[in-house]
Structures are given as structure tokens and as C-alpha cells.
GROMACS .gro file of C-alpha atoms in nm:
model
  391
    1UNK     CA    1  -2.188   3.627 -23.329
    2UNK     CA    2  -2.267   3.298 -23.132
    3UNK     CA    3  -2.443   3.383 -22.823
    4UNK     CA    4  -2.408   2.983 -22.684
    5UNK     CA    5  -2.230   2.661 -22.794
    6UNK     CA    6  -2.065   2.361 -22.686
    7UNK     CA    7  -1.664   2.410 -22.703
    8UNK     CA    8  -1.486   2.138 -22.798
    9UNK     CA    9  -1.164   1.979 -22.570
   10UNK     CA   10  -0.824   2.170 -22.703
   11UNK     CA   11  -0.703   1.787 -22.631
   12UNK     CA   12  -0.838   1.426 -22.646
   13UNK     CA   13  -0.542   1.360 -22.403
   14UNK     CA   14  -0.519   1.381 -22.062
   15UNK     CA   15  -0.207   1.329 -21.875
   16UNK     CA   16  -0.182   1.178 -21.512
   17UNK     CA   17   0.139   1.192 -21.455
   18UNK     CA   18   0.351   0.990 -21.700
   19UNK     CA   19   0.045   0.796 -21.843
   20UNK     CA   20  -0.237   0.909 -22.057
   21UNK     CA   21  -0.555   0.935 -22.038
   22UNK     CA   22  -0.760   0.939 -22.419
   23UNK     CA   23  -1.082   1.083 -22.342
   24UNK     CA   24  -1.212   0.871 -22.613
   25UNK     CA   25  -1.134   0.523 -22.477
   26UNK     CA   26  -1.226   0.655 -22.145
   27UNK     CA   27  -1.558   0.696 -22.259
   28UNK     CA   28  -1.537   0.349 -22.495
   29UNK     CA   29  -1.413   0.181 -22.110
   30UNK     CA   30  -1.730   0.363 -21.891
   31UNK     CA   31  -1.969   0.272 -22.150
   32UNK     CA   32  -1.849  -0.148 -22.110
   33UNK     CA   33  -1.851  -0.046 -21.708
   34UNK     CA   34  -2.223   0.107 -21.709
   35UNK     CA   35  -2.320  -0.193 -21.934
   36UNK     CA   36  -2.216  -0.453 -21.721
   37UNK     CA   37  -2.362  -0.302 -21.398
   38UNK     CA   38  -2.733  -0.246 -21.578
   39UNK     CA   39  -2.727  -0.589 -21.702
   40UNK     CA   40  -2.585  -0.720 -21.393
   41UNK     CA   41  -2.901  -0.621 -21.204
   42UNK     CA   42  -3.208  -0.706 -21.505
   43UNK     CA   43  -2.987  -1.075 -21.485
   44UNK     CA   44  -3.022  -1.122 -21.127
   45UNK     CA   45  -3.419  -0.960 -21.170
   46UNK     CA   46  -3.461  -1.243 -21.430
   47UNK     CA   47  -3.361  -1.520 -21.196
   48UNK     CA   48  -2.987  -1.533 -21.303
   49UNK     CA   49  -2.647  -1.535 -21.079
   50UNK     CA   50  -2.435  -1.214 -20.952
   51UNK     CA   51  -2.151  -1.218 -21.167
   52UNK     CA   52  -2.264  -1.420 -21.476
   53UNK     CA   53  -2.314  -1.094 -21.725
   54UNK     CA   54  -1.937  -1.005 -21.635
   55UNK     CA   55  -1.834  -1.318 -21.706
   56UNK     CA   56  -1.951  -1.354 -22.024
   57UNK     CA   57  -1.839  -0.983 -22.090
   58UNK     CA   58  -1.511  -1.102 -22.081
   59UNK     CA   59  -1.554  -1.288 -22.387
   60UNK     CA   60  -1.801  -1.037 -22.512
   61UNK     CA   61  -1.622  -0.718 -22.502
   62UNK     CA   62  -1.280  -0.837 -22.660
   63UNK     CA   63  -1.476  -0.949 -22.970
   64UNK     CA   64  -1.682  -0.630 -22.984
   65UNK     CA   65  -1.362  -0.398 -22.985
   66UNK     CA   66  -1.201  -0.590 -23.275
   67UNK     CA   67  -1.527  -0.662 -23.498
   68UNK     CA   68  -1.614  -0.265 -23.428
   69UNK     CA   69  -1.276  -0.202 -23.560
   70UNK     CA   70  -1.285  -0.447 -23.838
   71UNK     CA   71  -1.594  -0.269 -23.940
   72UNK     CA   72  -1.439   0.058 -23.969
   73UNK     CA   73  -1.146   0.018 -24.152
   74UNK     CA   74  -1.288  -0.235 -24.432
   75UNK     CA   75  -1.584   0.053 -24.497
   76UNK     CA   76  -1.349   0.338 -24.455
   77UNK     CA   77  -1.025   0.159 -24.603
   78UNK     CA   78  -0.921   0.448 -24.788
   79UNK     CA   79  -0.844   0.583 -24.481
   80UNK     CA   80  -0.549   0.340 -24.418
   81UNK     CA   81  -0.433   0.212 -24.713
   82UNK     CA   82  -0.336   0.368 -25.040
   83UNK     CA   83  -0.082   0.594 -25.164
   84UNK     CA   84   0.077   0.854 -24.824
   85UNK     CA   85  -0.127   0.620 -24.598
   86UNK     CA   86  -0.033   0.434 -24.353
   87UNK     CA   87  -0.128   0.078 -24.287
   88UNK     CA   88  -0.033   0.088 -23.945
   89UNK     CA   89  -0.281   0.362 -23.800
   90UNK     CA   90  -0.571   0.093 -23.862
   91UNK     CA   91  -0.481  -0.029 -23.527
   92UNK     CA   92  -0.450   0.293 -23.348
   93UNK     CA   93  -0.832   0.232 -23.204
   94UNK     CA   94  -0.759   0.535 -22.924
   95UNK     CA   95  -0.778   0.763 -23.201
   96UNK     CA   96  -1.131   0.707 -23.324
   97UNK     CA   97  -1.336   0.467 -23.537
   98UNK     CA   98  -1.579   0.200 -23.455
   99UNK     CA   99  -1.850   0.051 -23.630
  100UNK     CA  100  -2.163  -0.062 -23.412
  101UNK     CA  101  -2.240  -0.298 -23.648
  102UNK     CA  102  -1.905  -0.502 -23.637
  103UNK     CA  103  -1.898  -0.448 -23.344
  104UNK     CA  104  -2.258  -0.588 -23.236
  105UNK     CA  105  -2.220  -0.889 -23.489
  106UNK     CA  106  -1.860  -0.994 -23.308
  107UNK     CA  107  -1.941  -0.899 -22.975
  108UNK     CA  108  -2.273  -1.148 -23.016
  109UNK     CA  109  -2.025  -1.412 -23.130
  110UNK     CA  110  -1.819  -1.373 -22.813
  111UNK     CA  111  -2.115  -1.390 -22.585
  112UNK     CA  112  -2.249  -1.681 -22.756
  113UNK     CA  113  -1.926  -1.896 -22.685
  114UNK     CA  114  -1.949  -1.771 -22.324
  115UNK     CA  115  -2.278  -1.845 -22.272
  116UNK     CA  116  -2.216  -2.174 -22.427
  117UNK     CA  117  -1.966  -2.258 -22.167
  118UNK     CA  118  -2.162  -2.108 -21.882
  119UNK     CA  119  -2.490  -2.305 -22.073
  120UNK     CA  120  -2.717  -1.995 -22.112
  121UNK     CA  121  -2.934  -1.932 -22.383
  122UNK     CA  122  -2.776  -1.602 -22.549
  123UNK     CA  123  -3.099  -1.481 -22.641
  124UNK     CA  124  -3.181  -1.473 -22.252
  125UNK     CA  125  -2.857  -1.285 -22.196
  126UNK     CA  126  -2.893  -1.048 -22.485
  127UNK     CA  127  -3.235  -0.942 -22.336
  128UNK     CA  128  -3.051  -0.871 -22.054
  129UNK     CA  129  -2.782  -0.641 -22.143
  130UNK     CA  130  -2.972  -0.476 -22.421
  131UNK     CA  131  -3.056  -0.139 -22.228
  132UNK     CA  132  -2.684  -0.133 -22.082
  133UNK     CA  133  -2.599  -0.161 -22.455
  134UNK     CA  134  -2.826   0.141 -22.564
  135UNK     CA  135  -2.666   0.338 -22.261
  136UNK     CA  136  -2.335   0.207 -22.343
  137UNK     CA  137  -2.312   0.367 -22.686
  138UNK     CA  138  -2.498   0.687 -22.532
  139UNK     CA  139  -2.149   0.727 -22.275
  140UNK     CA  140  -1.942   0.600 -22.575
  141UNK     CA  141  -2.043   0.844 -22.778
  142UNK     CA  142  -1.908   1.139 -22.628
  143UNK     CA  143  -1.571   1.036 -22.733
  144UNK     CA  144  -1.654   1.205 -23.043
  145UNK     CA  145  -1.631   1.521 -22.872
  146UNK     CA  146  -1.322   1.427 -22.741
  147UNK     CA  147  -1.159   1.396 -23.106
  148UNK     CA  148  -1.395   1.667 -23.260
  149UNK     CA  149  -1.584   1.411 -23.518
  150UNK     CA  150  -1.942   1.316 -23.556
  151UNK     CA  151  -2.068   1.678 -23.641
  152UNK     CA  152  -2.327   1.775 -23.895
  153UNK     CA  153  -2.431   2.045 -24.099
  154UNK     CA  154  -2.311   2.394 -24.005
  155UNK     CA  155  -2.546   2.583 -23.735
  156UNK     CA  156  -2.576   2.878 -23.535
  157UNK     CA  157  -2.847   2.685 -23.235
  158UNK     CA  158  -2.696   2.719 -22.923
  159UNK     CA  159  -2.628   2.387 -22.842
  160UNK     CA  160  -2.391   2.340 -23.174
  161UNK     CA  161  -2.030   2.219 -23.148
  162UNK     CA  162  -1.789   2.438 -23.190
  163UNK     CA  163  -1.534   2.291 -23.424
  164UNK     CA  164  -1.167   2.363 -23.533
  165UNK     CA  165  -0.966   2.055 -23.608
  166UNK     CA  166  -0.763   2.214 -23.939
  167UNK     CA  167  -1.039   2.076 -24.173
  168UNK     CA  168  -1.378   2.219 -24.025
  169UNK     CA  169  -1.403   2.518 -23.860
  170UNK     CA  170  -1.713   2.704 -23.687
  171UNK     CA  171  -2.026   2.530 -23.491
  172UNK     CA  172  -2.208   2.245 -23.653
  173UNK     CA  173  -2.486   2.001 -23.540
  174UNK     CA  174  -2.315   1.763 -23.236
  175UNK     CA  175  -2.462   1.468 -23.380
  176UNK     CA  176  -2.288   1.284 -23.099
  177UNK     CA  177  -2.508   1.467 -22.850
  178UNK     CA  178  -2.798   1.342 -23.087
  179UNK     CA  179  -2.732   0.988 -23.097
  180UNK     CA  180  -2.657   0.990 -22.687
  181UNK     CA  181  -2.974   1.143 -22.629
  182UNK     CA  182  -3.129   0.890 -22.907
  183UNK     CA  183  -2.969   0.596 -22.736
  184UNK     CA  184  -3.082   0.709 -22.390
  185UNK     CA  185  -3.369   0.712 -22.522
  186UNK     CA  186  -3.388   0.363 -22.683
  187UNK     CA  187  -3.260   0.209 -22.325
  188UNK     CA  188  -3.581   0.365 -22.156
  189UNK     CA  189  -3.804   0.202 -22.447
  190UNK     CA  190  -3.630  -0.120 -22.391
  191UNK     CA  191  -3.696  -0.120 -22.024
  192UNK     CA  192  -4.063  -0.026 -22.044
  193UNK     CA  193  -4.161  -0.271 -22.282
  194UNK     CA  194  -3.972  -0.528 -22.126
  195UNK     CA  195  -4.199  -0.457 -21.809
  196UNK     CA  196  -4.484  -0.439 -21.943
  197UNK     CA  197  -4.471  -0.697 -22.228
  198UNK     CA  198  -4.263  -0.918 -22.078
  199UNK     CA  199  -4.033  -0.983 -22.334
  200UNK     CA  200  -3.830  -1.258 -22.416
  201UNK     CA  201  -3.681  -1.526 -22.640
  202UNK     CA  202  -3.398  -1.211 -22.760
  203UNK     CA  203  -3.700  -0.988 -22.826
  204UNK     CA  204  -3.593  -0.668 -22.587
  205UNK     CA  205  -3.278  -0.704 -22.738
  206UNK     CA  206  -3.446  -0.689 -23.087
  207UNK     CA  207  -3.654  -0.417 -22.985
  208UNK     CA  208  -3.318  -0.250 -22.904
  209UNK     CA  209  -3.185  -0.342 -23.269
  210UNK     CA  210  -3.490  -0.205 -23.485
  211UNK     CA  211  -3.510   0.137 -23.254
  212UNK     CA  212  -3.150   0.207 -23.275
  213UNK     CA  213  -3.131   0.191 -23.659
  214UNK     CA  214  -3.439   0.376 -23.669
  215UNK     CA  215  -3.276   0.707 -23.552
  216UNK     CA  216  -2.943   0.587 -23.715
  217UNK     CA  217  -3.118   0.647 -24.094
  218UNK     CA  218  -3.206   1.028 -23.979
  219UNK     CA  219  -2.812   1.040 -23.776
  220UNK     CA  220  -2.688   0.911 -24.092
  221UNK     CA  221  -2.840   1.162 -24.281
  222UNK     CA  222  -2.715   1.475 -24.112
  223UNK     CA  223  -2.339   1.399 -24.143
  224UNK     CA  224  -2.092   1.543 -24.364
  225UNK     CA  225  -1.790   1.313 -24.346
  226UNK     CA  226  -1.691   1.107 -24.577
  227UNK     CA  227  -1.865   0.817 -24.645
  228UNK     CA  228  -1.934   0.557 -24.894
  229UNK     CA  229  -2.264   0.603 -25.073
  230UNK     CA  230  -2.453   0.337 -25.229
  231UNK     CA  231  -2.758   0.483 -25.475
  232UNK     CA  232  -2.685   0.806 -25.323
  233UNK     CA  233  -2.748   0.713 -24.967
  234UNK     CA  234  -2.437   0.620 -24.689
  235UNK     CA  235  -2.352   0.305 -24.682
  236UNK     CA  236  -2.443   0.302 -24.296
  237UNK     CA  237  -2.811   0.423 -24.379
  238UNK     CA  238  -2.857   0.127 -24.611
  239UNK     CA  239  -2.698  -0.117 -24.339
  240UNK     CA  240  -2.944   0.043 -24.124
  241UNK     CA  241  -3.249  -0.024 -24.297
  242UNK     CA  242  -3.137  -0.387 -24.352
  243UNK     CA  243  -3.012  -0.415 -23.984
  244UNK     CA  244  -3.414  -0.280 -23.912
  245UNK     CA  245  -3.601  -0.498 -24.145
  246UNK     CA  246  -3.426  -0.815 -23.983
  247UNK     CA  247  -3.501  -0.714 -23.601
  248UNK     CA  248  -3.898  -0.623 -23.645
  249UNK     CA  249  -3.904  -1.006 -23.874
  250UNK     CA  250  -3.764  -1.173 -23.550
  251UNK     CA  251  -3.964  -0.942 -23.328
  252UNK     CA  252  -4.275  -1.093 -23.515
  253UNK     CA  253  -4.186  -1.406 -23.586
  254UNK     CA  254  -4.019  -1.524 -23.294
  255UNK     CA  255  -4.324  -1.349 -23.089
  256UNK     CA  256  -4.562  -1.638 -23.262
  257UNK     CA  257  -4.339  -1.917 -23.215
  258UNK     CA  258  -4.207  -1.887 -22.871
  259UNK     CA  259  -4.455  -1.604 -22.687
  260UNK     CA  260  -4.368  -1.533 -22.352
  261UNK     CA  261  -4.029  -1.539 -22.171
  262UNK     CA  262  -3.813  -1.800 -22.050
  263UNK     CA  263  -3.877  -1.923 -21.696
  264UNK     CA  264  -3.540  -2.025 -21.566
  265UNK     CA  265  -3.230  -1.829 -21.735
  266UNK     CA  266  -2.973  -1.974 -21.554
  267UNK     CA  267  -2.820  -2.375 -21.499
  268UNK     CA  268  -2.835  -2.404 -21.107
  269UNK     CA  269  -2.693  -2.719 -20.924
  270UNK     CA  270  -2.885  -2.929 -20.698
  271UNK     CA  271  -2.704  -2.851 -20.324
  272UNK     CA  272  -2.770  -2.498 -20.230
  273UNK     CA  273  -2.769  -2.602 -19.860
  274UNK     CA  274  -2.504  -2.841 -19.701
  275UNK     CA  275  -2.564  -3.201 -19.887
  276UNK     CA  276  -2.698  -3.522 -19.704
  277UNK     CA  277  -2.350  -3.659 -19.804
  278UNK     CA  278  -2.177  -3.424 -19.596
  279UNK     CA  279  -2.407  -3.498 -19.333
  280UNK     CA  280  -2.634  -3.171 -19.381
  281UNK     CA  281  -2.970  -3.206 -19.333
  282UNK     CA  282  -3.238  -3.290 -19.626
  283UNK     CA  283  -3.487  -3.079 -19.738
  284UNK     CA  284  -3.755  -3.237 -19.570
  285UNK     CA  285  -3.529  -3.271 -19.255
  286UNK     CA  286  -3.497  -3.636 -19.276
  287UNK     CA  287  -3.131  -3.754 -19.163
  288UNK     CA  288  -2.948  -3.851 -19.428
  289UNK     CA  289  -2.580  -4.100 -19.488
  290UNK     CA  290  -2.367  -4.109 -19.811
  291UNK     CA  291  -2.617  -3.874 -20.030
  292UNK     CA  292  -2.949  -4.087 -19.951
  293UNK     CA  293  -3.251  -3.962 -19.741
  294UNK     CA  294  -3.390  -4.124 -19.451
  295UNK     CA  295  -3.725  -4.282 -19.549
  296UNK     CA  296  -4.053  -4.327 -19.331
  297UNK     CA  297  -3.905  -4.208 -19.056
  298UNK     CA  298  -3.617  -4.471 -19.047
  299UNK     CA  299  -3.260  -4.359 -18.942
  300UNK     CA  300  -2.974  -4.427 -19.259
  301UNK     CA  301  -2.674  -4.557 -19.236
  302UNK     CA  302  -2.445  -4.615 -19.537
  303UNK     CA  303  -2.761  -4.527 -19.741
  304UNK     CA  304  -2.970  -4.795 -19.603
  305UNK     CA  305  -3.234  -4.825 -19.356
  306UNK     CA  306  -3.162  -4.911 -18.974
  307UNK     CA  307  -3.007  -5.250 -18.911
  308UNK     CA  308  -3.252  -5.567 -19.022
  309UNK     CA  309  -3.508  -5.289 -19.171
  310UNK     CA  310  -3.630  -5.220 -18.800
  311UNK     CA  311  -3.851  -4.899 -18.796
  312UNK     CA  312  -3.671  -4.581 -18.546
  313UNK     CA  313  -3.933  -4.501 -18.309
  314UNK     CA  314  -3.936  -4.186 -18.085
  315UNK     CA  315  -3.569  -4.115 -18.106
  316UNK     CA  316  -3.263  -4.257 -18.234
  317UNK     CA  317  -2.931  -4.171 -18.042
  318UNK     CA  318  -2.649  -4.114 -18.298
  319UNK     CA  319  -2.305  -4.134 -18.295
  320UNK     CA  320  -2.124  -3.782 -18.483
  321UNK     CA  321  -2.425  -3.809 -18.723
  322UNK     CA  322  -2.454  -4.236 -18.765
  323UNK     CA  323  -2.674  -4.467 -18.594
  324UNK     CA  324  -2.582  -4.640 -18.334
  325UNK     CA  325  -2.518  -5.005 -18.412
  326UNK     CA  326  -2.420  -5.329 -18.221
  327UNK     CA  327  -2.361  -5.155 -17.866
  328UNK     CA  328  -2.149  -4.869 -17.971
  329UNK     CA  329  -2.178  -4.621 -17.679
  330UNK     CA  330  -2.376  -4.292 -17.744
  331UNK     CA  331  -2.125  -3.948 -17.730
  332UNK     CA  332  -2.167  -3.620 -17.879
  333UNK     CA  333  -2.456  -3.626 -18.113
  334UNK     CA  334  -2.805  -3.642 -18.004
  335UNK     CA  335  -2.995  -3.649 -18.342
  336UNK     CA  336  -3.336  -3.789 -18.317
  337UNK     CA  337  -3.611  -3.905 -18.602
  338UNK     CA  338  -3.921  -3.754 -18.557
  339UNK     CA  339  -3.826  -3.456 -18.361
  340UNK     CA  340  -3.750  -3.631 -18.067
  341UNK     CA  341  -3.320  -3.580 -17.871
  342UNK     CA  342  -3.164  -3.879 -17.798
  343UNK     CA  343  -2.994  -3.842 -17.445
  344UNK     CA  344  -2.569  -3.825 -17.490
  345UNK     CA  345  -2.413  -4.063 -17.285
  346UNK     CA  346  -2.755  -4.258 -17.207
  347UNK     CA  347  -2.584  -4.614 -17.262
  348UNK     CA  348  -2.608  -4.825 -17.541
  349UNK     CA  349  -2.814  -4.853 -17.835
  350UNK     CA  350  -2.792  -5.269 -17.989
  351UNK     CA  351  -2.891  -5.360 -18.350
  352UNK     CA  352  -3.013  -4.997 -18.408
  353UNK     CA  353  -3.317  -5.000 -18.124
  354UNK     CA  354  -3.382  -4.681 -17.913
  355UNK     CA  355  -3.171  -4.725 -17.584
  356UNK     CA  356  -3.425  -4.833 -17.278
  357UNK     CA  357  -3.518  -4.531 -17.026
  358UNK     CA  358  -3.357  -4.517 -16.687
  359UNK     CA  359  -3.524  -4.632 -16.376
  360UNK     CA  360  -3.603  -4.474 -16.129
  361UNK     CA  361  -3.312  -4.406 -15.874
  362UNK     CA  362  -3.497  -4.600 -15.575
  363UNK     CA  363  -3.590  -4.873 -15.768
  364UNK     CA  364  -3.414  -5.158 -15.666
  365UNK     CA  365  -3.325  -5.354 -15.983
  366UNK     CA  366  -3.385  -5.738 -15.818
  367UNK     CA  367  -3.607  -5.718 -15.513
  368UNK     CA  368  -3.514  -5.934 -15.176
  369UNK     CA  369  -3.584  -6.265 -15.069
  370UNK     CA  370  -3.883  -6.407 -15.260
  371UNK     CA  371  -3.892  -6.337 -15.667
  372UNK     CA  372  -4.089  -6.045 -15.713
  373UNK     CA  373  -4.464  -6.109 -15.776
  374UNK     CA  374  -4.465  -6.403 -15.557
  375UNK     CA  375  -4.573  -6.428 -15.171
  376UNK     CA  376  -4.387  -6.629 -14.899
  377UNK     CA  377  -4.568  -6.915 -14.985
  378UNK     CA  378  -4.515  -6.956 -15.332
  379UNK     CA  379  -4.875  -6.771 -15.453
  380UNK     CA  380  -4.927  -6.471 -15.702
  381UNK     CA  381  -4.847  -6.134 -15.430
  382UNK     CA  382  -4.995  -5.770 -15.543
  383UNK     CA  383  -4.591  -5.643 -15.574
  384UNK     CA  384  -4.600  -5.503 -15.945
  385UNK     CA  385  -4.242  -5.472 -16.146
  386UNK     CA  386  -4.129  -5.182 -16.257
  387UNK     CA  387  -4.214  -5.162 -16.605
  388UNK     CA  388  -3.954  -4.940 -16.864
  389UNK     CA  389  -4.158  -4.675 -17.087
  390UNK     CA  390  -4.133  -4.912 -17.391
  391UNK     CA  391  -4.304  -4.744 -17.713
   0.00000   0.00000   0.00000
């Protein structure tokens, strides 16, 4: 008698309300969601933009459902087609049956045109999502338990499955419980060497590749489904070994020909902050007309230099961001070159010069009776003129 083991779901279905619920594509649709949100985050680590790894999930995902599907049915076509079968139930996905490999190979296809459009390099992006991948299948996985499939050999340990779906009955190896744990695994591999190797160039995501089939061959070899067998081995070990041989040759090669990891991941335009167009400031905090940046300290207007070429000293009183030019009066904006305000509403500012500096209140602008600087008599007095703070 079994003291312990994992029961299986009476159901795969859950109802809520009038709509169901498969457990199996529930875990298919938290596995894309747990993806996503890992790669999300080592994307934005890497330099990249909030968003981008959804965005080319969209294109991503879509492929990877069909080419996981397309892998299924052409290796398990017997399945489908053939005499009492029917053709139909190839496209009943819900119900079990996809092949990582398709569904890798299709699912790199669709990332590849959306990084294309986005321009990324995919092999940046695959490094990315590789762990979320590796965790992805982990969650995935345990919609095998949902539709009682992926078991091995009988057992009586006390974490076997128990199993009774009219073909199988009794507890047998969960080898869906082995490949999550094996895939949780890979994901923490990934991430480690990743920090401390710094990969890139598509190598993480290579690393992924080779340690995945690696506990695939030994997966493989503890299931008793039906399978195709090629020299007496599953056709999914041999795809395995070949999948393996290919991802260590990149890992190698591609760690001689491009070593290290890309510096910028992501395409970023120019204007961050409001543009000198749009009469923002410019980086170096130079005023700025029509795009152009001020130069040597001289004011712009319609992208050139103050009027005749004339340097701005001090401050230069604006006009809602322009220079002032040929005696326009001074309103709101009291810009200045150099650090220094302008003073709104301090007169006028001709041909692009600083506006003079107010007198003094008591100074009287044309002094009485003889011309100022001159005695009674026509000779040289000691009255000074008032002289404006010209620099």
C-alpha cells in the first residue's frame, strides 16, 4: 500500500461560470506571463527599454504556439491521421502536445522579425529572455499533470503520480515534476553565469540550449509513451543530442570571435530632454533656435548667431525665447547668456546689443545752463557725466 503520492486532477477543466478554464493552457499562458516579466527586468538591467521584451513577445509567442504544435503532430502523426483518426483533433492544442523544439525554432523566427522592426540584435534579446524561457517550460510543464501524461516507469517513491486515465493505472515517475525542477534549475545556471561571465553575443541563451537537452536525453529516457525510435533511442533523445552538439559549437566558437557582451542593446533617439527646436534647453545649456546651439556664448536666432555676428555680453534680454532684434520691446522672457537675467520690461534691445542700464533716478539727463563739463566761461569745469555701466 502507498503510504504518499501525488494525486492527479479528476479534471483538466475548470469551470467559471459558463467559460472554461483548461488547466493545461493555464499553465502554457503563466509560463509566457512569468517569461515576459523575468526578461522584462535582465532587458532593462542590460541597458534596454520597459516594454521592448513584450513587444517582441507578441510576435514571439504566436510563432512558438504553432511551430510547438507543428512539431508535435508531424513526429506523432499517427496520432491524427490514419484509419478511426481524426484529422481535426491536431488543432485541439488545449488538450496536450507541444514540442519545445518547434516551438523554440518558430518562436526564434518570430522574435527575429520583431527585433528586426524594433532594430535589436536577437542574440541580445535571446540572452535576455533565456532564464524566463527555462522557468517558462518549468510552469508549463505542470500541465501534464493536468491531463495525466508525461509519467515514467511504474514506482512506489512517495512523490510518484498517481495515474488512472483508462490506459495506465497506479503511480509512476512524474517526469513533469522532473523536468520543472530540471528547468528551474537550468534558469538559475543561466543567471549565474551570466553574472559572473558576462555573457553575450546569444551565449546565455546557448548555455540555456545545451543544459536543457542535457537533462532532456536522461527525461527522454524514463518515458513510456509512445514514441518514435530511431536506432533504438526516441526520436526526441537523438534531437537532443544534435540540439546539444550545436549550442556548446556556438558557445565556443562565438566565445572566440566576439568575447564579451554587447555594450548598447537597444536603438535610442537623440532628444531625451525637450529639443533646442522646441526651445528646450541644450545639453550644455546654451540657448538654442530651430534645432541649432548657441555658440561661444552668442545668442541664436533662426539658427544663426546674433545680428551682424556681434558677440552677447553679460545678458541678452529675449523675447518668448528669441533675441531681441531692431527695437522690439523686452516682455515675458528674461533668458540671459552666460548666466546672467535680462530685466523684463527694461526697454529696448537694437541690432541684438544688451539694453543700456538705468540711471540713476536723480540724475538729471541734460544738466542746466552751461553744457556739462564746461564752466561759465567757456573752460574745462570738474562736473563729471554720468557714465552708463557699459561692459
Amino acid at each position: 500500500m502507498d503510504l504518499a503520492f501525488i494525486p492527479s486532477p479528476s479534471t483538466g477543466v475548470l469551470h467559471l461560470g459558463p467559460l472554461p478554464l483548461r488547466g493545461y493552457a493555464f499553465c502554457i499562458i503563466a509560463g509566457v506571463f512569468a517569461a515576459i516579466w523575468i526578461g522584462n527586468r535582465r532587458w532593462i538591467a542590460r541597458g534596454g527599454r520597459p516594454g521592448t521584451v513584450a513587444d517582441i513577445a507578441i510576435w514571439a509567442v504566436p510563432f512558438g504556439l504553432v511551430g510547438g504544435r507543428l512539431y508535435h503532430v508531424i513526429t506523432d502523426y499517427q496520432l491524427y491521421f490514419g484509419e478511426g483518426k481524426d484529422p481535426v483533433d491536431a488543432l485541439k492544442i488545449w488538450e496536450g502536445g507541444l514540442g519545445i523544439w518547434g516551438a523554440i525554432a518558430l518562436g526564434a523566427l518570430g522574435a527575429w522579425i520583431g527585433c528586426r522592426r524594433r532594430g535589436i540584435p536577437l542574440p541580445a534579446w535571446a540572452d535576455a529572455l533565456a532564464p524566463g524561457i527555462a522557468v517558462a517550460q518549468a510552469v508549463g510543464r505542470w500541465g501534464n499533470w493536468f491531463n495525466q501524461e508525461l509519467y515514467g516507469r511504474a514506482t512506489d517513491l512517495p512523490w510518484a503520480v498517481e495515474i488512472d486515465n483508462g490506459t495506465d493505472v497506479g503511480t509512476f515517475h512524474p517526469m513533469f515534476l522532473y523536468e520543472s525542477l530540471w528547468c528551474l534549475g537550468v534558469a538559475a545556471l543561466v543567471i549565474w553565469a551570466d553574472r559572473r561571465f558576462r555573457l553575450g553575443h546569444g551565449r546565455a541563451f546557448a548555455l540555456y540550449v545545451a543544459a536543457y537537452c542535457s537533462g532532456r536525453v536522461w527525461i527522454e529516457y524514463m518515458r513510456i509513451d509512445e514514441a518514435h525510435r530511431i536506432l533504438g533511442l526516441r526520436l526526441n533523445v537523438w534531437t537532443a543530442i544534435i540540439v546539444f552538439v550545436l549550442a556548446v559549437t556556438y558557445l565556443v566558437l562565438s566565445a572566440r570571435l566576439r568575447p564579451g557582451r554587447e555594450e548598447v542593446v537597444e536603438p535610442r533617439t537623440e532628444a531625451t530632454t525637450p529639443s533646442a527646436g522646441d526651445g528646450g534647453p541644450t545639453a550644455d545649456g546654451k540657448a538654442a533656435k530651430d534645432g541649432k546651439a548657441a555658440k561661444d556664448g552668442k545668442a541664436a536666432k533662426d539658427g544663426k548667431a546674433a545680428k551682424d555676428g556681434e558677440a552677447v555680453t553679460d545678458a541678452e534680454a529675449v523675447t518668448d525665447g528669441k533675441a531681441a532684434k531692431d527695437g522690439e520691446a523686452v516682455t515675458d522672457a528674461e533668458a540671459a547668456v552666460d548666466g546672467e537675467r535680462a530685466k523684463s520690461g527694461g526697454g529696448k534691445a537694437g541690432d541684438g546689443a544688451a539694453p543700456p542700464a538705468e540711471k540713476p533716478a536723480d540724475a538729471d539727463p541734460k544738466p542746466a545752463g552751461p553744457a556739462a563739463g564746461e564752466s561759465a566761461d567757456g573752460k574745462a569745469g570738474s562736473v563729471s557725466t554720468v557714465k552708463t555701466d557699459e561692459k
